[in-house]
Amino acid sequence: MMDAARKAKLTWQCRRGMLELDLLLNQFLDRQLEKLNEEQIAQFEILLQQPDPVLYSWLMGSAPANRDVEDIVRRIQLQDYLK
């Protein structure tokens, strides 16, 4: 289980300058955070450091994601299909 401070930090970082990213990232956080392992959480933290245009292009599939975050990007893209 994740500590409250780390979860709060992730929640804050999911608040972006683009509504589309806010919706995608917060929905992912609400649905999947407790299911992620430590490596996936670390990838998510790296992902959240990216500028909005880069992050948006990765999540929409218009640009390939960096190798260090491609697994978490794919997981966010498929979040509606994950149980």
C-alpha atoms as a PDB file:
ATOM      1  CA  MET A   1       0.000   0.000   0.000  1.00  0.00           C
ATOM      2  CA  MET A   2       1.218   3.474  -0.867  1.00  0.00           C
ATOM      3  CA  ASP A   3       1.760   6.088   1.822  1.00  0.00           C
ATOM      4  CA  ALA A   4      -0.640   9.045   1.880  1.00  0.00           C
ATOM      5  CA  ALA A   5       1.999  11.680   1.110  1.00  0.00           C
ATOM      6  CA  ARG A   6       3.153   9.930  -2.050  1.00  0.00           C
ATOM      7  CA  LYS A   7      -0.425   9.414  -3.202  1.00  0.00           C
ATOM      8  CA  ALA A   8      -1.227  13.081  -2.552  1.00  0.00           C
ATOM      9  CA  LYS A   9       1.830  14.127  -4.576  1.00  0.00           C
ATOM     10  CA  LEU A  10       0.739  11.964  -7.520  1.00  0.00           C
ATOM     11  CA  THR A  11      -2.797  13.354  -7.295  1.00  0.00           C
ATOM     12  CA  TRP A  12      -1.440  16.909  -7.371  1.00  0.00           C
ATOM     13  CA  GLN A  13       0.854  16.132 -10.328  1.00  0.00           C
ATOM     14  CA  CYS A  14      -2.099  14.741 -12.303  1.00  0.00           C
ATOM     15  CA  ARG A  15      -3.570  18.241 -12.333  1.00  0.00           C
ATOM     16  CA  ARG A  16      -2.336  19.532 -15.647  1.00  0.00           C
ATOM     17  CA  GLY A  17      -2.831  22.545 -17.886  1.00  0.00           C
ATOM     18  CA  MET A  18      -4.926  20.515 -20.323  1.00  0.00           C
ATOM     19  CA  LEU A  19      -8.381  19.253 -19.417  1.00  0.00           C
ATOM     20  CA  GLU A  20      -7.873  16.140 -21.551  1.00  0.00           C
ATOM     21  CA  LEU A  21      -4.802  15.166 -19.540  1.00  0.00           C
ATOM     22  CA  ASP A  22      -6.564  15.929 -16.254  1.00  0.00           C
ATOM     23  CA  LEU A  23      -9.339  13.538 -17.185  1.00  0.00           C
ATOM     24  CA  LEU A  24      -7.093  10.743 -18.432  1.00  0.00           C
ATOM     25  CA  LEU A  25      -4.582  10.883 -15.606  1.00  0.00           C
ATOM     26  CA  ASN A  26      -7.030  11.326 -12.739  1.00  0.00           C
ATOM     27  CA  GLN A  27      -9.229   8.530 -14.038  1.00  0.00           C
ATOM     28  CA  PHE A  28      -6.186   6.287 -14.273  1.00  0.00           C
ATOM     29  CA  LEU A  29      -5.077   7.228 -10.779  1.00  0.00           C
ATOM     30  CA  ASP A  30      -8.526   6.494  -9.330  1.00  0.00           C
ATOM     31  CA  ARG A  31      -8.958   3.173 -11.144  1.00  0.00           C
ATOM     32  CA  GLN A  32      -5.474   1.685 -11.269  1.00  0.00           C
ATOM     33  CA  LEU A  33      -3.141   3.152  -8.630  1.00  0.00           C
ATOM     34  CA  GLU A  34      -3.703   0.414  -6.061  1.00  0.00           C
ATOM     35  CA  LYS A  35      -3.053  -2.234  -8.728  1.00  0.00           C
ATOM     36  CA  LEU A  36       0.354  -0.864  -9.765  1.00  0.00           C
ATOM     37  CA  ASN A  37       3.615  -2.356  -8.577  1.00  0.00           C
ATOM     38  CA  GLU A  38       6.559  -0.209  -7.458  1.00  0.00           C
ATOM     39  CA  GLU A  39       8.182  -0.196 -10.917  1.00  0.00           C
ATOM     40  CA  GLN A  40       4.962   0.972 -12.554  1.00  0.00           C
ATOM     41  CA  ILE A  41       4.499   3.707  -9.959  1.00  0.00           C
ATOM     42  CA  ALA A  42       8.066   4.888 -10.613  1.00  0.00           C
ATOM     43  CA  GLN A  43       7.296   4.989 -14.360  1.00  0.00           C
ATOM     44  CA  PHE A  44       4.138   6.988 -13.629  1.00  0.00           C
ATOM     45  CA  GLU A  45       6.167   9.477 -11.578  1.00  0.00           C
ATOM     46  CA  ILE A  46       8.628   9.883 -14.472  1.00  0.00           C
ATOM     47  CA  LEU A  47       5.742  10.281 -16.891  1.00  0.00           C
ATOM     48  CA  LEU A  48       4.235  13.081 -14.819  1.00  0.00           C
ATOM     49  CA  GLN A  49       7.472  15.075 -15.136  1.00  0.00           C
ATOM     50  CA  GLN A  50       6.948  15.487 -18.876  1.00  0.00           C
ATOM     51  CA  PRO A  51       5.559  18.695 -20.446  1.00  0.00           C
ATOM     52  CA  ASP A  52       1.877  18.569 -21.349  1.00  0.00           C
ATOM     53  CA  PRO A  53       2.330  18.537 -25.169  1.00  0.00           C
ATOM     54  CA  VAL A  54       4.762  15.606 -24.975  1.00  0.00           C
ATOM     55  CA  LEU A  55       2.589  13.715 -22.527  1.00  0.00           C
ATOM     56  CA  TYR A  56      -0.507  14.301 -24.641  1.00  0.00           C
ATOM     57  CA  SER A  57       1.186  13.109 -27.832  1.00  0.00           C
ATOM     58  CA  TRP A  58       2.345   9.916 -26.093  1.00  0.00           C
ATOM     59  CA  LEU A  59      -1.044   9.149 -24.591  1.00  0.00           C
ATOM     60  CA  MET A  60      -2.878   9.843 -27.862  1.00  0.00           C
ATOM     61  CA  GLY A  61      -0.410   7.660 -29.754  1.00  0.00           C
ATOM     62  CA  SER A  62       0.696  10.395 -32.131  1.00  0.00           C
ATOM     63  CA  ALA A  63       4.313  10.019 -30.961  1.00  0.00           C
ATOM     64  CA  PRO A  64       6.118   7.000 -29.530  1.00  0.00           C
ATOM     65  CA  ALA A  65       6.738   7.157 -25.787  1.00  0.00           C
ATOM     66  CA  ASN A  66      10.235   6.942 -24.359  1.00  0.00           C
ATOM     67  CA  ARG A  67      11.259   3.405 -23.474  1.00  0.00           C
ATOM     68  CA  ASP A  68      11.396   4.179 -19.751  1.00  0.00           C
ATOM     69  CA  VAL A  69       7.673   4.998 -19.666  1.00  0.00           C
ATOM     70  CA  GLU A  70       6.189   3.050 -22.574  1.00  0.00           C
ATOM     71  CA  ASP A  71       4.660   0.369 -20.340  1.00  0.00           C
ATOM     72  CA  ILE A  72       2.777   2.843 -18.169  1.00  0.00           C
ATOM     73  CA  VAL A  73       1.698   4.824 -21.250  1.00  0.00           C
ATOM     74  CA  ARG A  74       0.216   1.648 -22.721  1.00  0.00           C
ATOM     75  CA  ARG A  75      -1.508   0.903 -19.418  1.00  0.00           C
ATOM     76  CA  ILE A  76      -3.085   4.381 -19.366  1.00  0.00           C
ATOM     77  CA  GLN A  77      -4.196   3.989 -22.982  1.00  0.00           C
ATOM     78  CA  LEU A  78      -5.851   0.668 -22.143  1.00  0.00           C
ATOM     79  CA  GLN A  79      -7.267   1.664 -18.757  1.00  0.00           C
ATOM     80  CA  ASP A  80     -10.886   1.231 -19.856  1.00  0.00           C
ATOM     81  CA  TYR A  81     -10.136  -2.423 -20.606  1.00  0.00           C
ATOM     82  CA  LEU A  82      -8.154  -3.265 -17.466  1.00  0.00           C
ATOM     83  CA  LYS A  83      -9.881  -4.836 -14.498  1.00  0.00           C
END
